[in-house]
Amino acid sequence: MNPEALGAAFHEAYRRAPEGVWRAPGRLNLIGEHTDYNDGFVLPFALAQGVAVAAARRADSLLEIRSLQAAGTAVTVDLDVVAGDWASGEHWAAYPAGVGWVLRERGVGGASILIDADLPRGAGLSSSAALECATALALCELSGVEIPRAELAVLAQRAENEHVGVPCGIMDQSASLLCKDGHALMLDCRSGLSAQVPFDPSAAGLRLVVVDTRAEHVLSGSEYGRRRAECEEAARVLGVDALRDVKDLAGALGALGDPVLRRRVQHVVTENHRVEATVGLLRAGAVAELGAMLTASHISLRDQFQISWPEADVAVEAAMRAGARGGRMVGGGFGGSVVVLVPEARVDGVQTAVATAYADRGWADPVFISAEPAEGARRVL
Ligand code: GLA
């Protein structure tokens, strides 16, 4: 929905005009999966799809939350009273409410907000971070609270960790707030330093096709936390602050007795190198060579980190057979999307091959989205 139409819907819902509309994008992580909470590197870019929030101040401390995707539901929380029963992670309103509670400490006041999303939920494209970041920008600007974007990303992450109960890393919120049109964001998740890396697949005759595998994120919550704990345990055994610090992979593997921890370390260490190599390839203008990196990442996520799912493996394999240069699962795992790098001339063939492979297995039709690096979060009205 365009910002004016969302503004009109706000008027309808709250019987007054919004003071503005803010929009934050979902992200596609090109490479660097499960590296963020290991103090490592990630390389996401912003999608054109995202979440928009129309908002107006209230004179009190209440945050009124409505969503066009949940018509008829209105949730009101008091920013001065943190409710304890949101931690199920199930309720969409916990995301904006959590952001409100975290930002209350920075001086934001009450507001009425209306949410609209054109990003599928549960597709591994960070609809949650987009919702958090659009809400955060709206609340800050309405109250005249200025917070640098890298810091705002940390606050949005804190909202998700503390009020939704998801132990996510810093990647998704950083991507939504810091990405620039036409660029991928190389983020060092330890220092918080980032660099914009020009990325234009179409100039190289290539397309990044996102395949929403339509598989639900079953297990994603508990398994995500388990992977994170395994990585922390491996770092403890190896005597380093985080797996980012492992320099000698062979030595580390030799020092770990537990075969599961060895696999996790193998993934994280090699994935960090793949991010750096990918940045090198992009800077050299060798975009087609990314394919091999994507596929290597997928194999590592499937076999070492063990978080892939059948629909993702089949999508990558079918796409490769039909001429994709490479591809991988994206996001936390166990459901969501796959990204494949495809020569323009092969896009139809690849999509048909993936759809046919799904139909042959009796799976739901995959949904294809073409992904180009878009602009990060901003005010749109
Ligand atoms: C989810 C989390 C991120 C990151 C990815 C895996 O998207 O929110 O912080 O850990 O999984 O790379």
mmCIF file of N, CA and C in Angstrom, residues 211-302:
data_model
loop_
_atom_site.group_PDB
_atom_site.id
_atom_site.type_symbol
_atom_site.label_atom_id
_atom_site.label_comp_id
_atom_site.label_asym_id
_atom_site.label_seq_id
_atom_site.Cartn_x
_atom_site.Cartn_y
_atom_site.Cartn_z
ATOM 1 N N VAL A 211 13.353 -17.677 -3.464
ATOM 2 C CA VAL A 211 12.302 -18.688 -3.491
ATOM 3 C C VAL A 211 11.759 -18.816 -2.073
ATOM 4 N N ASP A 212 10.519 -18.366 -1.874
ATOM 5 C CA ASP A 212 9.876 -18.605 -0.583
ATOM 6 C C ASP A 212 9.410 -20.057 -0.638
ATOM 7 N N THR A 213 10.060 -20.899 0.167
ATOM 8 C CA THR A 213 9.790 -22.339 0.060
ATOM 9 C C THR A 213 8.445 -22.728 0.685
ATOM 10 N N ARG A 214 7.815 -21.759 1.343
ATOM 11 C CA ARG A 214 6.508 -21.968 1.964
ATOM 12 C C ARG A 214 6.543 -23.008 3.083
ATOM 13 N N ALA A 215 7.742 -23.387 3.480
ATOM 14 C CA ALA A 215 7.848 -24.316 4.606
ATOM 15 C C ALA A 215 7.901 -23.475 5.868
ATOM 16 N N GLU A 216 7.081 -23.849 6.841
ATOM 17 C CA GLU A 216 7.045 -23.060 8.073
ATOM 18 C C GLU A 216 8.337 -23.219 8.856
ATOM 19 N N HIS A 217 8.625 -22.198 9.647
ATOM 20 C CA HIS A 217 9.825 -22.246 10.480
ATOM 21 C C HIS A 217 9.603 -23.185 11.662
ATOM 22 N N VAL A 218 9.303 -24.455 11.420
ATOM 23 C CA VAL A 218 9.119 -25.341 12.577
ATOM 24 C C VAL A 218 10.469 -25.483 13.260
ATOM 25 N N LEU A 219 10.467 -25.572 14.541
ATOM 26 C CA LEU A 219 11.690 -25.784 15.315
ATOM 27 C C LEU A 219 12.609 -24.578 15.340
ATOM 28 N N SER A 220 12.297 -23.542 14.515
ATOM 29 C CA SER A 220 13.302 -22.500 14.366
ATOM 30 C C SER A 220 13.642 -21.873 15.711
ATOM 31 N N GLY A 221 12.630 -21.631 16.544
ATOM 32 C CA GLY A 221 12.899 -20.988 17.827
ATOM 33 C C GLY A 221 13.869 -21.781 18.683
ATOM 34 N N SER A 222 13.505 -23.030 18.985
ATOM 35 C CA SER A 222 14.336 -23.805 19.899
ATOM 36 C C SER A 222 15.681 -24.154 19.272
ATOM 37 N N GLU A 223 15.694 -24.488 17.979
ATOM 38 C CA GLU A 223 16.963 -24.879 17.348
ATOM 39 C C GLU A 223 17.899 -23.686 17.193
ATOM 40 N N TYR A 224 17.341 -22.505 16.956
ATOM 41 C CA TYR A 224 18.190 -21.310 16.843
ATOM 42 C C TYR A 224 18.946 -21.103 18.156
ATOM 43 N N GLY A 225 18.196 -21.161 19.259
ATOM 44 C CA GLY A 225 18.827 -20.981 20.577
ATOM 45 C C GLY A 225 19.854 -22.066 20.852
ATOM 46 N N ARG A 226 19.553 -23.292 20.404
ATOM 47 C CA ARG A 226 20.486 -24.391 20.642
ATOM 48 C C ARG A 226 21.795 -24.171 19.865
ATOM 49 N N ARG A 227 21.677 -23.737 18.582
ATOM 50 C CA ARG A 227 22.895 -23.474 17.799
ATOM 51 C C ARG A 227 23.743 -22.393 18.469
ATOM 52 N N ARG A 228 23.052 -21.380 18.930
ATOM 53 C CA ARG A 228 23.769 -20.284 19.568
ATOM 54 C C ARG A 228 24.509 -20.785 20.810
ATOM 55 N N ALA A 229 23.830 -21.608 21.599
ATOM 56 C CA ALA A 229 24.467 -22.155 22.812
ATOM 57 C C ALA A 229 25.642 -23.061 22.444
ATOM 58 N N GLU A 230 25.507 -23.836 21.373
ATOM 59 C CA GLU A 230 26.612 -24.718 20.955
ATOM 60 C C GLU A 230 27.840 -23.893 20.545
ATOM 61 N N CYS A 231 27.579 -22.794 19.828
ATOM 62 C CA CYS A 231 28.694 -21.939 19.411
ATOM 63 C C CYS A 231 29.390 -21.332 20.631
ATOM 64 N N GLU A 232 28.580 -20.911 21.605
ATOM 65 C CA GLU A 232 29.169 -20.316 22.817
ATOM 66 C C GLU A 232 29.972 -21.355 23.592
ATOM 67 N N GLU A 233 29.439 -22.574 23.633
ATOM 68 C CA GLU A 233 30.145 -23.655 24.332
ATOM 69 C C GLU A 233 31.482 -23.954 23.632
ATOM 70 N N ALA A 234 31.463 -24.003 22.292
ATOM 71 C CA ALA A 234 32.700 -24.274 21.542
ATOM 72 C C ALA A 234 33.726 -23.168 21.811
ATOM 73 N N ALA A 235 33.273 -21.920 21.839
ATOM 74 C CA ALA A 235 34.192 -20.811 22.095
ATOM 75 C C ALA A 235 34.799 -20.946 23.492
ATOM 76 N N ARG A 236 33.971 -21.366 24.443
ATOM 77 C CA ARG A 236 34.452 -21.524 25.825
ATOM 78 C C ARG A 236 35.535 -22.615 25.887
ATOM 79 N N VAL A 237 35.238 -23.762 25.249
ATOM 80 C CA VAL A 237 36.207 -24.868 25.259
ATOM 81 C C VAL A 237 37.514 -24.436 24.591
ATOM 82 N N LEU A 238 37.404 -23.644 23.541
ATOM 83 C CA LEU A 238 38.601 -23.224 22.796
ATOM 84 C C LEU A 238 39.312 -22.030 23.447
ATOM 85 N N GLY A 239 38.679 -21.467 24.466
ATOM 86 C CA GLY A 239 39.317 -20.361 25.189
ATOM 87 C C GLY A 239 39.335 -19.057 24.409
ATOM 88 N N VAL A 240 38.330 -18.836 23.551
ATOM 89 C CA VAL A 240 38.248 -17.563 22.813
ATOM 90 C C VAL A 240 36.955 -16.846 23.205
ATOM 91 N N ASP A 241 36.916 -15.540 22.968
ATOM 92 C CA ASP A 241 35.710 -14.777 23.309
ATOM 93 C C ASP A 241 34.534 -15.206 22.444
ATOM 94 N N ALA A 242 34.802 -15.432 21.161
ATOM 95 C CA ALA A 242 33.745 -15.822 20.224
ATOM 96 C C ALA A 242 34.400 -16.595 19.082
ATOM 97 N N LEU A 243 33.582 -17.334 18.316
ATOM 98 C CA LEU A 243 34.171 -18.166 17.247
ATOM 99 C C LEU A 243 34.846 -17.314 16.171
ATOM 100 N N ARG A 244 34.512 -16.058 16.114
ATOM 101 C CA ARG A 244 35.218 -15.109 15.247
ATOM 102 C C ARG A 244 36.733 -15.172 15.459
ATOM 103 N N ASP A 245 37.144 -15.494 16.681
ATOM 104 C CA ASP A 245 38.563 -15.436 17.026
ATOM 105 C C ASP A 245 39.337 -16.699 16.664
ATOM 106 N N VAL A 246 38.647 -17.712 16.148
ATOM 107 C CA VAL A 246 39.361 -18.938 15.773
ATOM 108 C C VAL A 246 40.136 -18.679 14.484
ATOM 109 N N LYS A 247 41.456 -18.750 14.579
ATOM 110 C CA LYS A 247 42.290 -18.482 13.388
ATOM 111 C C LYS A 247 42.757 -19.785 12.765
ATOM 112 N N ASP A 248 43.030 -20.772 13.617
ATOM 113 C CA ASP A 248 43.561 -22.042 13.134
ATOM 114 C C ASP A 248 42.436 -23.081 13.199
ATOM 115 N N LEU A 249 41.768 -23.260 12.077
ATOM 116 C CA LEU A 249 40.602 -24.147 12.074
ATOM 117 C C LEU A 249 41.001 -25.581 12.391
ATOM 118 N N ALA A 250 42.063 -26.061 11.741
ATOM 119 C CA ALA A 250 42.476 -27.452 11.969
ATOM 120 C C ALA A 250 42.805 -27.668 13.444
ATOM 121 N N GLY A 251 43.499 -26.716 14.030
ATOM 122 C CA GLY A 251 43.854 -26.834 15.443
ATOM 123 C C GLY A 251 42.615 -26.859 16.322
ATOM 124 N N ALA A 252 41.651 -25.997 16.001
ATOM 125 C CA ALA A 252 40.422 -25.933 16.796
ATOM 126 C C ALA A 252 39.644 -27.248 16.680
ATOM 127 N N LEU A 253 39.571 -27.778 15.479
ATOM 128 C CA LEU A 253 38.821 -29.032 15.295
ATOM 129 C C LEU A 253 39.498 -30.154 16.069
ATOM 130 N N GLY A 254 40.822 -30.131 16.089
ATOM 131 C CA GLY A 254 41.563 -31.150 16.822
ATOM 132 C C GLY A 254 41.361 -31.040 18.328
ATOM 133 N N ALA A 255 41.117 -29.805 18.789
ATOM 134 C CA ALA A 255 40.989 -29.580 20.235
ATOM 135 C C ALA A 255 39.589 -29.885 20.757
ATOM 136 N N LEU A 256 38.630 -30.036 19.853
ATOM 137 C CA LEU A 256 37.244 -30.255 20.292
ATOM 138 C C LEU A 256 36.918 -31.755 20.252
ATOM 139 N N GLY A 257 36.456 -32.274 21.380
ATOM 140 C CA GLY A 257 36.122 -33.692 21.413
ATOM 141 C C GLY A 257 34.746 -33.986 20.828
ATOM 142 N N ASP A 258 33.840 -33.031 20.965
ATOM 143 C CA ASP A 258 32.446 -33.261 20.581
ATOM 144 C C ASP A 258 32.255 -33.051 19.070
ATOM 145 N N PRO A 259 31.822 -34.107 18.342
ATOM 146 C CA PRO A 259 31.676 -33.976 16.886
ATOM 147 C C PRO A 259 30.651 -32.913 16.471
ATOM 148 N N VAL A 260 29.632 -32.694 17.310
ATOM 149 C CA VAL A 260 28.637 -31.666 16.981
ATOM 150 C C VAL A 260 29.288 -30.279 17.038
ATOM 151 N N LEU A 261 30.041 -30.028 18.096
ATOM 152 C CA LEU A 261 30.706 -28.721 18.210
ATOM 153 C C LEU A 261 31.707 -28.530 17.070
ATOM 154 N N ARG A 262 32.380 -29.610 16.657
ATOM 155 C CA ARG A 262 33.332 -29.488 15.535
ATOM 156 C C ARG A 262 32.618 -29.002 14.271
ATOM 157 N N ARG A 263 31.442 -29.569 14.029
ATOM 158 C CA ARG A 263 30.682 -29.150 12.834
ATOM 159 C C ARG A 263 30.302 -27.676 12.900
ATOM 160 N N ARG A 264 29.857 -27.248 14.089
ATOM 161 C CA ARG A 264 29.417 -25.847 14.217
ATOM 162 C C ARG A 264 30.585 -24.895 13.966
ATOM 163 N N VAL A 265 31.750 -25.258 14.527
ATOM 164 C CA VAL A 265 32.932 -24.408 14.362
ATOM 165 C C VAL A 265 33.357 -24.384 12.890
ATOM 166 N N GLN A 266 33.335 -25.546 12.268
ATOM 167 C CA GLN A 266 33.686 -25.630 10.834
ATOM 168 C C GLN A 266 32.819 -24.660 10.025
ATOM 169 N N HIS A 267 31.533 -24.642 10.305
ATOM 170 C CA HIS A 267 30.659 -23.731 9.559
ATOM 171 C C HIS A 267 31.005 -22.268 9.828
ATOM 172 N N VAL A 268 31.037 -21.900 11.095
ATOM 173 C CA VAL A 268 31.170 -20.468 11.426
ATOM 174 C C VAL A 268 32.495 -19.911 10.899
ATOM 175 N N VAL A 269 33.563 -20.661 11.093
ATOM 176 C CA VAL A 269 34.870 -20.153 10.668
ATOM 177 C C VAL A 269 34.920 -20.025 9.140
ATOM 178 N N THR A 270 34.457 -21.047 8.435
ATOM 179 C CA THR A 270 34.530 -20.965 6.960
ATOM 180 C C THR A 270 33.535 -19.937 6.427
ATOM 181 N N GLU A 271 32.399 -19.777 7.084
ATOM 182 C CA GLU A 271 31.404 -18.810 6.606
ATOM 183 C C GLU A 271 31.951 -17.385 6.713
ATOM 184 N N ASN A 272 32.669 -17.092 7.787
ATOM 185 C CA ASN A 272 33.285 -15.762 7.895
ATOM 186 C C ASN A 272 34.255 -15.520 6.738
ATOM 187 N N HIS A 273 35.025 -16.542 6.381
ATOM 188 C CA HIS A 273 35.943 -16.383 5.248
ATOM 189 C C HIS A 273 35.170 -16.203 3.941
ATOM 190 N N ARG A 274 34.035 -16.889 3.836
ATOM 191 C CA ARG A 274 33.243 -16.733 2.605
ATOM 192 C C ARG A 274 32.688 -15.310 2.480
ATOM 193 N N VAL A 275 32.328 -14.710 3.597
ATOM 194 C CA VAL A 275 31.852 -13.316 3.524
ATOM 195 C C VAL A 275 32.981 -12.421 3.003
ATOM 196 N N GLU A 276 34.159 -12.592 3.583
ATOM 197 C CA GLU A 276 35.276 -11.742 3.151
ATOM 198 C C GLU A 276 35.617 -11.996 1.683
ATOM 199 N N ALA A 277 35.588 -13.263 1.275
ATOM 200 C CA ALA A 277 35.886 -13.582 -0.128
ATOM 201 C C ALA A 277 34.824 -12.985 -1.050
ATOM 202 N N THR A 278 33.572 -13.029 -0.600
ATOM 203 C CA THR A 278 32.483 -12.492 -1.425
ATOM 204 C C THR A 278 32.641 -10.978 -1.599
ATOM 205 N N VAL A 279 33.004 -10.303 -0.524
ATOM 206 C CA VAL A 279 33.238 -8.862 -0.630
ATOM 207 C C VAL A 279 34.371 -8.599 -1.625
ATOM 208 N N GLY A 280 35.420 -9.404 -1.567
ATOM 209 C CA GLY A 280 36.531 -9.260 -2.512
ATOM 210 C C GLY A 280 36.061 -9.452 -3.945
ATOM 211 N N LEU A 281 35.237 -10.457 -4.183
ATOM 212 C CA LEU A 281 34.733 -10.715 -5.541
ATOM 213 C C LEU A 281 33.860 -9.556 -6.022
ATOM 214 N N LEU A 282 33.014 -9.038 -5.124
ATOM 215 C CA LEU A 282 32.146 -7.910 -5.521
ATOM 216 C C LEU A 282 32.974 -6.688 -5.868
ATOM 217 N N ARG A 283 33.963 -6.411 -5.040
ATOM 218 C CA ARG A 283 34.803 -5.233 -5.301
ATOM 219 C C ARG A 283 35.582 -5.402 -6.590
ATOM 220 N N ALA A 284 35.879 -6.658 -6.977
ATOM 221 C CA ALA A 284 36.607 -6.915 -8.219
ATOM 222 C C ALA A 284 35.662 -6.937 -9.425
ATOM 223 N N GLY A 285 34.358 -6.846 -9.169
ATOM 224 C CA GLY A 285 33.396 -6.881 -10.272
ATOM 225 C C GLY A 285 33.128 -8.286 -10.797
ATOM 226 N N ALA A 286 33.484 -9.304 -9.996
ATOM 227 C CA ALA A 286 33.300 -10.693 -10.448
ATOM 228 C C ALA A 286 32.007 -11.264 -9.865
ATOM 229 N N VAL A 287 30.880 -10.644 -10.228
ATOM 230 C CA VAL A 287 29.600 -10.996 -9.599
ATOM 231 C C VAL A 287 29.205 -12.454 -9.855
ATOM 232 N N ALA A 288 29.466 -12.949 -11.063
ATOM 233 C CA ALA A 288 29.039 -14.319 -11.384
ATOM 234 C C ALA A 288 29.726 -15.340 -10.468
ATOM 235 N N GLU A 289 30.924 -14.990 -9.998
ATOM 236 C CA GLU A 289 31.669 -15.929 -9.148
ATOM 237 C C GLU A 289 31.035 -16.101 -7.769
ATOM 238 N N LEU A 290 30.089 -15.222 -7.427
ATOM 239 C CA LEU A 290 29.423 -15.358 -6.125
ATOM 240 C C LEU A 290 28.689 -16.679 -6.007
ATOM 241 N N GLY A 291 28.253 -17.187 -7.162
ATOM 242 C CA GLY A 291 27.453 -18.412 -7.154
ATOM 243 C C GLY A 291 28.117 -19.514 -6.354
ATOM 244 N N ALA A 292 29.421 -19.700 -6.594
ATOM 245 C CA ALA A 292 30.142 -20.778 -5.909
ATOM 246 C C ALA A 292 30.157 -20.548 -4.396
ATOM 247 N N MET A 293 30.240 -19.280 -3.999
ATOM 248 C CA MET A 293 30.232 -18.959 -2.560
ATOM 249 C C MET A 293 28.880 -19.307 -1.946
ATOM 250 N N LEU A 294 27.816 -18.951 -2.676
ATOM 251 C CA LEU A 294 26.471 -19.226 -2.156
ATOM 252 C C LEU A 294 26.276 -20.727 -1.959
ATOM 253 N N THR A 295 26.681 -21.489 -2.966
ATOM 254 C CA THR A 295 26.475 -22.940 -2.871
ATOM 255 C C THR A 295 27.331 -23.538 -1.760
ATOM 256 N N ALA A 296 28.560 -23.049 -1.625
ATOM 257 C CA ALA A 296 29.413 -23.559 -0.537
ATOM 258 C C ALA A 296 28.782 -23.238 0.815
ATOM 259 N N SER A 297 28.194 -22.055 0.925
ATOM 260 C CA SER A 297 27.519 -21.681 2.168
ATOM 261 C C SER A 297 26.346 -22.625 2.436
ATOM 262 N N HIS A 298 25.585 -22.915 1.374
ATOM 263 C CA HIS A 298 24.432 -23.806 1.571
ATOM 264 C C HIS A 298 24.868 -25.178 2.073
ATOM 265 N N ILE A 299 25.910 -25.720 1.441
ATOM 266 C CA ILE A 299 26.368 -27.066 1.816
ATOM 267 C C ILE A 299 26.844 -27.063 3.273
ATOM 268 N N SER A 300 27.507 -25.986 3.662
ATOM 269 C CA SER A 300 27.985 -25.878 5.038
ATOM 270 C C SER A 300 26.809 -25.760 6.027
ATOM 271 N N LEU A 301 25.802 -24.973 5.657
ATOM 272 C CA LEU A 301 24.626 -24.821 6.530
ATOM 273 C C LEU A 301 23.850 -26.143 6.621
ATOM 274 N N ARG A 302 23.841 -26.871 5.513
ATOM 275 C CA ARG A 302 23.112 -28.153 5.483
ATOM 276 C C ARG A 302 23.858 -29.234 6.261
#
